[in-house]
XYZ file of C-alpha atoms in Angstrom:
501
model
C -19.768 36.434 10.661
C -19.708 38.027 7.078
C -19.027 35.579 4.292
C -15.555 36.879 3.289
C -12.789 35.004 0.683
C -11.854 31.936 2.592
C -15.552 31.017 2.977
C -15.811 31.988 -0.476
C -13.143 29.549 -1.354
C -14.320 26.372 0.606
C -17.708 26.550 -0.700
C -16.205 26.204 -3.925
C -14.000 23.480 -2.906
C -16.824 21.596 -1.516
C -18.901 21.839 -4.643
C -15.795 20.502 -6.431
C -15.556 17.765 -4.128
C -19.245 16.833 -4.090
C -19.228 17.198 -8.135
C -15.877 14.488 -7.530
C -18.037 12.056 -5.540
C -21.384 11.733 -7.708
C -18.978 11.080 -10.977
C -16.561 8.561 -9.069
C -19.775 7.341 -7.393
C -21.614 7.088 -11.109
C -18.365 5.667 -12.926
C -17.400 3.070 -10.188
C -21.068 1.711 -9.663
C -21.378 1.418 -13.385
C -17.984 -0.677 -13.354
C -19.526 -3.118 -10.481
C -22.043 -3.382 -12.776
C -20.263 -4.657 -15.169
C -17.692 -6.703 -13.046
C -20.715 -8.377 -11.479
C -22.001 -9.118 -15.026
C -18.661 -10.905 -16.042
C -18.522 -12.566 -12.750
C -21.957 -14.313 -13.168
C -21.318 -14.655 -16.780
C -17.459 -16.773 -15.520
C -19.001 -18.698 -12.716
C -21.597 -20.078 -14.697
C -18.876 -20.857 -17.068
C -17.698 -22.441 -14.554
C -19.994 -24.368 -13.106
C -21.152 -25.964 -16.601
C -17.359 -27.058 -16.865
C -17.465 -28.817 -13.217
C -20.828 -30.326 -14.537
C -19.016 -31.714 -17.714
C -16.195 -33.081 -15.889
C -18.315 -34.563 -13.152
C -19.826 -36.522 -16.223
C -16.667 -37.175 -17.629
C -15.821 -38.575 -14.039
C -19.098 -40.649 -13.667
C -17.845 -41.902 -17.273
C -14.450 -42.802 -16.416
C -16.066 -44.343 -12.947
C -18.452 -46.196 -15.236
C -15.537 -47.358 -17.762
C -13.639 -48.665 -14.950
C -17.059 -50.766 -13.315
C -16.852 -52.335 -17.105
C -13.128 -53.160 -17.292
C -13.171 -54.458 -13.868
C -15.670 -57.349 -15.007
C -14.513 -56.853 -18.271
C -11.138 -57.855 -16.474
C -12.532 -60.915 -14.275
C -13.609 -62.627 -17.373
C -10.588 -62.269 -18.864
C -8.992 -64.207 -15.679
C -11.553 -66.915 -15.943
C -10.705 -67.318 -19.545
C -7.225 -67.243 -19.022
C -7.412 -69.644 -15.970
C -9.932 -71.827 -18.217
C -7.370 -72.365 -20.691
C -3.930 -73.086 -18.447
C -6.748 -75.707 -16.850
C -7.584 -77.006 -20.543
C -3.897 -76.946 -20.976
C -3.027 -78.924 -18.104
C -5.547 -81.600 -18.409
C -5.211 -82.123 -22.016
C -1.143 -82.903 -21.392
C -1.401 -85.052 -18.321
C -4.878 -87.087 -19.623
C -4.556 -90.747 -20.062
C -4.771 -92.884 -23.506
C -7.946 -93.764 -22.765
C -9.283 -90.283 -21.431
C -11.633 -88.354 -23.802
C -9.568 -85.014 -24.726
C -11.597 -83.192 -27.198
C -13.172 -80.698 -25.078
C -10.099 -79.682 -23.692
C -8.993 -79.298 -27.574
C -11.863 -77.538 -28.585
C -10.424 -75.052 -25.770
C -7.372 -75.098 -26.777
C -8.040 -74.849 -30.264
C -10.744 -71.845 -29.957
C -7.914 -69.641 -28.046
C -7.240 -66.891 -30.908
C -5.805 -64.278 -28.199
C -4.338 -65.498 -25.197
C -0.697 -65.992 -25.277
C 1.176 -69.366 -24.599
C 4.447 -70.345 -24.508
C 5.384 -74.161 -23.425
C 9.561 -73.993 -22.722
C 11.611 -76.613 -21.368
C 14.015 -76.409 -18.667
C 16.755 -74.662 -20.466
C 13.614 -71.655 -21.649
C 13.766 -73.343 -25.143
C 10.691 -72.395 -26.853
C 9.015 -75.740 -27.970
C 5.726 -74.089 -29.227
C 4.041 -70.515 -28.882
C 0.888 -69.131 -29.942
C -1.016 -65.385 -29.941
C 2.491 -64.005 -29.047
C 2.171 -60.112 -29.442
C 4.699 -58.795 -32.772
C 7.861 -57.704 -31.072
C 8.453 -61.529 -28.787
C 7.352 -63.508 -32.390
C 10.490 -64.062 -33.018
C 12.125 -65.284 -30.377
C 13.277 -68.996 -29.021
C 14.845 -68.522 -25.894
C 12.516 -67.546 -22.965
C 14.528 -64.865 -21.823
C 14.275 -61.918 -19.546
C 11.905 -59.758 -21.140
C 9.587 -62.734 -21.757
C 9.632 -63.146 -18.480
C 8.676 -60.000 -17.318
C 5.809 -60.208 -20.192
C 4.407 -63.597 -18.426
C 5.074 -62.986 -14.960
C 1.091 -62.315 -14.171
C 0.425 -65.560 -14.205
C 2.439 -68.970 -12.570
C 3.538 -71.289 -15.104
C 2.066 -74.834 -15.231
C 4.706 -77.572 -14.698
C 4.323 -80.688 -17.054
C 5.476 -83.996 -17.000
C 5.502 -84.907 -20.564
C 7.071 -88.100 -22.340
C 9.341 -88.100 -19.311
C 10.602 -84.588 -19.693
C 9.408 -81.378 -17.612
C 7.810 -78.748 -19.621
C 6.772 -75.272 -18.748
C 3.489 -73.284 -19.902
C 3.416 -69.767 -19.453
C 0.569 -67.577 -20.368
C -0.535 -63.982 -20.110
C -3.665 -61.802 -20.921
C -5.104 -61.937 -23.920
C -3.518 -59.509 -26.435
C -7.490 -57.815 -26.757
C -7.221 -57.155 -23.325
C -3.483 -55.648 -23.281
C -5.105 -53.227 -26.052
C -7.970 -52.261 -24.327
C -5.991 -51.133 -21.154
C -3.525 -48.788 -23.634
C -7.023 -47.479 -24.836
C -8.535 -46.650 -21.284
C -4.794 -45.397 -20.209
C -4.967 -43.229 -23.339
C -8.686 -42.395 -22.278
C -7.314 -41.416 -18.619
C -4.912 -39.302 -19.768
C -7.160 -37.461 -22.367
C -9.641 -36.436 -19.385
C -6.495 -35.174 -16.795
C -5.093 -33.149 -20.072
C -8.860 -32.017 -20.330
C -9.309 -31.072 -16.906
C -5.997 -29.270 -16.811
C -6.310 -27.492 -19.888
C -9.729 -26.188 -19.026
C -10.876 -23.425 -21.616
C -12.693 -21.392 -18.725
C -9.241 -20.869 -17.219
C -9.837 -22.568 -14.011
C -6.969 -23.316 -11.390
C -7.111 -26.927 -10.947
C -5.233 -29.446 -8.922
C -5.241 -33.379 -9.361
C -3.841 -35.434 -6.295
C -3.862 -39.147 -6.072
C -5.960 -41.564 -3.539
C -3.448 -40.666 -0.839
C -4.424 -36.726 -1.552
C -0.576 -36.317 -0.933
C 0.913 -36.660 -4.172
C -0.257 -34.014 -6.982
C -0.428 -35.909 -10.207
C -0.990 -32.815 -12.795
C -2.371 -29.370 -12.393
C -3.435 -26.183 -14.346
C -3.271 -22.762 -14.663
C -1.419 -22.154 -11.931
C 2.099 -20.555 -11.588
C 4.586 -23.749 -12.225
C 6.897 -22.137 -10.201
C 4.813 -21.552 -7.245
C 3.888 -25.079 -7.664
C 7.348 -26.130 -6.634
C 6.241 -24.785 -3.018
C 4.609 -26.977 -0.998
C 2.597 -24.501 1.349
C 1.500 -22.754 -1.954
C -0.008 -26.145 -2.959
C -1.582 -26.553 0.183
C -2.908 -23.067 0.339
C -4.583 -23.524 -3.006
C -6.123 -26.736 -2.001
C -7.437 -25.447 1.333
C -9.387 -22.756 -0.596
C -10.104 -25.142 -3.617
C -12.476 -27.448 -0.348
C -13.843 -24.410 0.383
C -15.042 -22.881 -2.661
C -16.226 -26.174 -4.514
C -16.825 -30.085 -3.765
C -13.733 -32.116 -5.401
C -14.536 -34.450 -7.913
C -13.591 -38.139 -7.137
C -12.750 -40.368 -10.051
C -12.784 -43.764 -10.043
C -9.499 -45.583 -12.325
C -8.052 -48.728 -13.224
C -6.605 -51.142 -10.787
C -9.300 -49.842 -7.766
C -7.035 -46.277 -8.297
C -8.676 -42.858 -7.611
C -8.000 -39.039 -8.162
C -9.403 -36.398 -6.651
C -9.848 -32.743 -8.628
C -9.866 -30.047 -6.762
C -10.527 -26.612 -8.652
C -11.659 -23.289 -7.993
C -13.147 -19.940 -10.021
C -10.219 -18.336 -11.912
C -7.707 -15.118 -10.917
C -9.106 -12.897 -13.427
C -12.533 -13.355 -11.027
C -11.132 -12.707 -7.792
C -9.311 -9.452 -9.568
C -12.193 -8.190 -11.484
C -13.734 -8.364 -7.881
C -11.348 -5.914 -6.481
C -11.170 -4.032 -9.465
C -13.885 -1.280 -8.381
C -11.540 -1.008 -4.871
C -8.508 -0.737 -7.073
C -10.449 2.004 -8.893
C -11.225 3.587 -6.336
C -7.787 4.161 -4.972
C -6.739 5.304 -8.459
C -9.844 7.926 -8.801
C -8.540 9.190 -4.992
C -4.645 9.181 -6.456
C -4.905 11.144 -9.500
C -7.599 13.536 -7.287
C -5.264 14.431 -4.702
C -2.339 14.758 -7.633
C -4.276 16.908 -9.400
C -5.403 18.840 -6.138
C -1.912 19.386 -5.480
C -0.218 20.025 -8.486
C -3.773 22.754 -8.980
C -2.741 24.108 -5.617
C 1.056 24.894 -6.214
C -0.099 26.449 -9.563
C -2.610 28.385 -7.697
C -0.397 29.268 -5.048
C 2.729 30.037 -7.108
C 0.062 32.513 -9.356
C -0.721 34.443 -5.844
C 2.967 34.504 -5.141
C 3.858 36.206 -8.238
C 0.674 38.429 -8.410
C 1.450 39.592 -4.558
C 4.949 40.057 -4.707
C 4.462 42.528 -7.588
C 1.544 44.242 -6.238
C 4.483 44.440 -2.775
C 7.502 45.500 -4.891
C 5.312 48.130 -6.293
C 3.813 49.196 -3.485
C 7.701 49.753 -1.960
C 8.735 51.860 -5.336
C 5.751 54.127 -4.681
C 6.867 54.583 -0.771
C 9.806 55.490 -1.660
C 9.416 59.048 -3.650
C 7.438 60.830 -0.652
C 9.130 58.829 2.307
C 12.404 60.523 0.362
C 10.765 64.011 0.282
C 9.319 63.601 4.515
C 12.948 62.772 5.459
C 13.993 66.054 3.430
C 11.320 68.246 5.534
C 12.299 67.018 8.611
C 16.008 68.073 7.972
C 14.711 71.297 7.303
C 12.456 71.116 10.525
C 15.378 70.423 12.767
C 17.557 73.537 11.480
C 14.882 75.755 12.330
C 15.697 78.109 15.551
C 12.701 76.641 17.384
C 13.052 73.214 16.511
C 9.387 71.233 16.035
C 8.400 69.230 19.143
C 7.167 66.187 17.058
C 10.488 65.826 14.885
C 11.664 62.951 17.355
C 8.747 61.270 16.827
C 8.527 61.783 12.925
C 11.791 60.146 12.431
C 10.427 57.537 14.431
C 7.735 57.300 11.929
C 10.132 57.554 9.008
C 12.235 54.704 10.472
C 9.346 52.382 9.972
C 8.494 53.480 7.507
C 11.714 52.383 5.785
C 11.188 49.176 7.744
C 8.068 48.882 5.568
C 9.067 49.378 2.737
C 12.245 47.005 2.944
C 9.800 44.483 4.086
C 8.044 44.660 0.796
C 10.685 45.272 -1.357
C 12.170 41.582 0.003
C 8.331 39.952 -0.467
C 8.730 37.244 -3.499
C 12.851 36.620 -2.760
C 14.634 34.517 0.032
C 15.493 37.215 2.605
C 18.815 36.938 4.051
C 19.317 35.834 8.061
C 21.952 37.331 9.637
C 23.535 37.121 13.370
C 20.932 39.254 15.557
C 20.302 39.526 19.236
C 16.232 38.591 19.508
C 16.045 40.162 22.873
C 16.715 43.423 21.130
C 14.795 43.116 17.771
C 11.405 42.120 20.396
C 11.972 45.292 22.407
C 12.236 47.354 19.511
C 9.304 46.408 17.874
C 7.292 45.835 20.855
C 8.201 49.952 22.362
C 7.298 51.505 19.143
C 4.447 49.468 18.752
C 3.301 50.111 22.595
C 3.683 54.061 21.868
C 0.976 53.987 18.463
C -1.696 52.351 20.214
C -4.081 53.549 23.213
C -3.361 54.117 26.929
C -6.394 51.395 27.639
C -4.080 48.564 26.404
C -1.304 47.375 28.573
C 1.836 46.009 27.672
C 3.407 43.485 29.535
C 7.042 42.915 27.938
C 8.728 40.273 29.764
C 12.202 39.821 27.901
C 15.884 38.615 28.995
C 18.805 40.845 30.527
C 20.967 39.357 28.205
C 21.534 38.930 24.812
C 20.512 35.921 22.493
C 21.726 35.430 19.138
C 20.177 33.825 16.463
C 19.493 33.698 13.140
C 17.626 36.413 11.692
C 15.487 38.804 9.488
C 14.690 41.773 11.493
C 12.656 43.586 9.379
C 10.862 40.470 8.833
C 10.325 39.303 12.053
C 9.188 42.662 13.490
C 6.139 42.182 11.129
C 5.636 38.950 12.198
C 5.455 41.147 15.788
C 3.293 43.869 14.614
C 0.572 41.593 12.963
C 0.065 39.497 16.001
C 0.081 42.445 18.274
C -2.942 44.288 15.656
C -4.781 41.213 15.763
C -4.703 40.629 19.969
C -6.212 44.918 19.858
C -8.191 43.680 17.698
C -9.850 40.832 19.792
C -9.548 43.300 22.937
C -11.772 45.960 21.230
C -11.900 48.581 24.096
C -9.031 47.731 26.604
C -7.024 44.983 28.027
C -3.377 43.598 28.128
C -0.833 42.093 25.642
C 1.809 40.178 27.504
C 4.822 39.386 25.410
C 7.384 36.811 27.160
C 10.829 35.667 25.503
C 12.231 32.454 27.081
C 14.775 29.844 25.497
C 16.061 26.483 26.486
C 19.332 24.589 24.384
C 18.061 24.707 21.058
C 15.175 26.946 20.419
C 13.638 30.271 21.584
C 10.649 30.588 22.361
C 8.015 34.164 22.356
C 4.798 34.039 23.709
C 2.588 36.621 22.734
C -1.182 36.600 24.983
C -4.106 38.971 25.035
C -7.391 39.482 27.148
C -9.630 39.464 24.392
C -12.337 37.258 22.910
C -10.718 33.957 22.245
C -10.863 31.205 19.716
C -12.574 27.730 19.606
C -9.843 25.246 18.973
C -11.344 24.104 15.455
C -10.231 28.122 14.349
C -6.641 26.433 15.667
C -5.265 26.212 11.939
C -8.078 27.872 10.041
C -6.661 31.554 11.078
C -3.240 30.948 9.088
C -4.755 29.924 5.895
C -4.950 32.696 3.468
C -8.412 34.760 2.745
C -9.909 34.029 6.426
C -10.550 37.006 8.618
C -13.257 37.702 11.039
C -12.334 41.649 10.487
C -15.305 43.371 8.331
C -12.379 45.019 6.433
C -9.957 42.590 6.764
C -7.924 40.732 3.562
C -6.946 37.093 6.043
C -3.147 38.055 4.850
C -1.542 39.184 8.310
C -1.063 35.679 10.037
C -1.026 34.081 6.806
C 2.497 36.176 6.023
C 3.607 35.805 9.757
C 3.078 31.856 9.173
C 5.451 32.124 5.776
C 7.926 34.243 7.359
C 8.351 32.274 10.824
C 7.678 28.487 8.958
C 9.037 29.130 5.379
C 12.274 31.591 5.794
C 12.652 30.804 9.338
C 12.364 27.061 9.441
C 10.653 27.930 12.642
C 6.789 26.801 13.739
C 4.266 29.518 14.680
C 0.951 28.369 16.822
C -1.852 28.873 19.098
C -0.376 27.496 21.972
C -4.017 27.873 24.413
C -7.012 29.884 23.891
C -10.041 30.450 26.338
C -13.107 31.749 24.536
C -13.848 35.197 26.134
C -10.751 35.318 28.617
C -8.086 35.406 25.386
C -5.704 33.712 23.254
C -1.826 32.944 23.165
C 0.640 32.336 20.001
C 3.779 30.581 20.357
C 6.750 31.510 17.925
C 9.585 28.781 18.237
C 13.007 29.618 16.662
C 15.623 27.447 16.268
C 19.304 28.506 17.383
């Protein structure tokens, strides 16, 4: 088959789209590039960050080791003292005191308070600033001392009460470690590599603080579970170790901006093959509306030019038919003249919407078919299978009867020599439907849709317009589908034309 205009045209459109794929291919593998770059570049960010606050962990876990003994002296100190207390005020004349003075006397931190039974203050010593001042032992006292039991004593014949606490050195300390504590979650939440993180107490129910992550999201509990779930499987929680045999776990995984920059080259991808096809099509209706315009001039022209001598032929045969011996072939050449003007009206509508009006199919087929069956040779037989009655629909008749004469040309056409054209008209409640077969050479069903597309032809002298025009006419101004409905290579081929009622 001779390269003609539509394999012209897809050559070109495959070079386009190969040109398409090495520059999205070049431009999207340079943007992994980079995206794989900035990922290695954020997850070793990353990872030096869980390094830091795994020794920021092992330092809180070592902190607490040292407050915990830190914490068991104090108790022995504190216990030493109530004991010094206790056996200095219920010792005997004669019983050596002074080492339970010493004790007493070398206590520069631990509070003591001795009340009586009404909470009267009697003495008090190492009492933080904001109790100083006070001389009844009242509720908030209370709650100050309540650590501890008091020590009941007997003293001059009156009961006494000594209450003591922590030392105030120790009280101080545990503000500094709480303040410490609190430091490290704000630093683990407020990460500068922009890690999600979650912190969740020894239970792992209860989320103490978390970071950037969406606080209202947050509020959801399968969200938080969600993002835990994948925290345990991207990265090992830390576990931190905290006052009062306390622990937290952190759970935190790489950041959003990541996981997006991962998709990103998908994301681009889908844009590249967007603005492609948007540009295809919006290149294809200016293509296709430049044809439109160029053709239905060239059509309207070629109808003003068929005019003047199709004018002058109908004058001559006038004069033919007044002649005493009137011309045998006059019939005949007014047959010609009427399609002529059937022509030319077809052109002359080519580039506006052609009016349908109320016409009986059945009629308009046999019309077209009879003339048609007259022009051509004796070797092809028509087979015209039509309806005894009428059936109305809506139509162009000049229209349609090209529609008929281009698929007819195109079956003698794949017949060559001889053979037979079978036409057949049948309807059912809301279409008709015309079936139009030949004898001839066939088509392989992946030439199915290629024959209506404009510029293919297998002809040597052929333009690919006919079933391109019969596709517009039945599809476009019709609203009606035209098809191959079967086709046998070398026993022939059969279109379908379905019209709506």
């Amino acid at each position: 088959m001779k390269t003609n205009i539509y394999i012209q045209k897809k050559w070109w459109n495959l070079a386009l789209a190969v040109l398409a794929v090495i520059i999205i291919t070049i431009s999207i593998y340079y943007t992994n590039h980079l995206v794989k770059r900035f990922a290695a570049q954020e997850s070793k960010q990353i990872e030096m960050w869980a390094e830091a606050m795994q020794s920021h962990a092992e330092l809180m876990n070592y902190t607490k080791g040292f407050f915990n003994e830190v914490g068991e002296q104090e108790q022995k100190r504190v216990q030493l003292l109530a004991k010094a207390y206790e056996s200095f005020l219920e010792a005997g004349p004669e019983e050596n005191t002074s080492i339970y003075l010493e004790i007493i006397q070398s206590n520069i931190s631990i509070p003591v308070v001795i009340t009586d039974n009404g909470r009267k203050i009697d003495l008090s010593i190492n009492l933080p600033e904001h109790l100083k001042d006070k001389t009844i032992f009242d509720d908030e006292m209370i709650q100050e001392f309540s650590e501890y039991q008091p020590i009941k004593i007997d003293l001059f014949g009156k009961t006494k009460w000594l209450f003591y606490k922590e030392s105030l050195i120790f009280t101080e300390l545990k503000g500094v470690l709480d303040d410490f504590f609190t430091l490290f979650i704000n630093d683990v939440t407020d990460n500068a590599v922009g890690a999600p993180v979650i912190i969740i107490d020894s239970t792992e129910n209860s989320v103490l603080a978390y970071g950037n992550l969406d606080s209202i999201k947050m509020k959801d509990s399968k969200f938080v579970d969600n993002q835990i779930h994948t925290m345990q499987e991207e990265c090992v929680p830390i576990k931190v170790n905290y006052l009062d045999n306390n622990k937290i776990y952190i759970y935190y995984r790489r950041s959003d901006l990541l996981l997006q920059m991962r998709y990103f080259p998908f994301v681009q991808i889908l844009i590249f093959g967007l603005f492609a096809l948007l540009a295809y099509l919006l290149f294809s209706y200016v293509r296709r509306s430049e044809q439109n315009q160029v053709w239905a001039g060239m059509a309207k022209e070629t109808a003003h030019q068929i005019g003047t001598p199709l004018s002058s032929l109908m004058g001559w045969v006038e004069l033919l038919k007044l002649e005493e011996k009137p011309f045998v072939g006059t019939a005949e050449m007014e047959y010609d003249i009427d399609r002529l003007n059937t022509i030319t009206e077809r052109f002359s509508k080519i580039g506006s919407i052609p009016t349908l009006e109320k016409t009986d199919v059945v009629a308009s087929v046999d019309k077209t078919m009879k003339y048609l069956q007259r022009r051509f040779s004796s070797k092809f037989e028509f087979d015209i299978q039509l309806p005894v009655r009428e059936i109305v629909i809506p139509l162009n008749a000049a229209l349609f009867s090209w529609v008929l004469e281009n698929l007819t040309k195109n079956a003698i056409d794949a017949m060559t020599d001889k053979g037979k054209i079978t036409v057949e008209l049948t309807e059912d409640d809301a279409n008709v439907f015309l079936d139009i077969s030949d004898t001839g050479k066939g088509l392989p069903r992946s030439m199915y849709k290629q024959i209506f597309k404009p510029g293919y032809t297998s002809k040597k002298r052929g333009w690919g317009l006919g079933l391109s025009l019969a596709k517009r006419i039945i599809e476009n101004y019709h609203k009606g589908k035209i098809f191959v409905k079967s086709s046998t290579p070398g026993q022939g081929t059969t279109f379908r034309i379905v019209l709506k009622k």
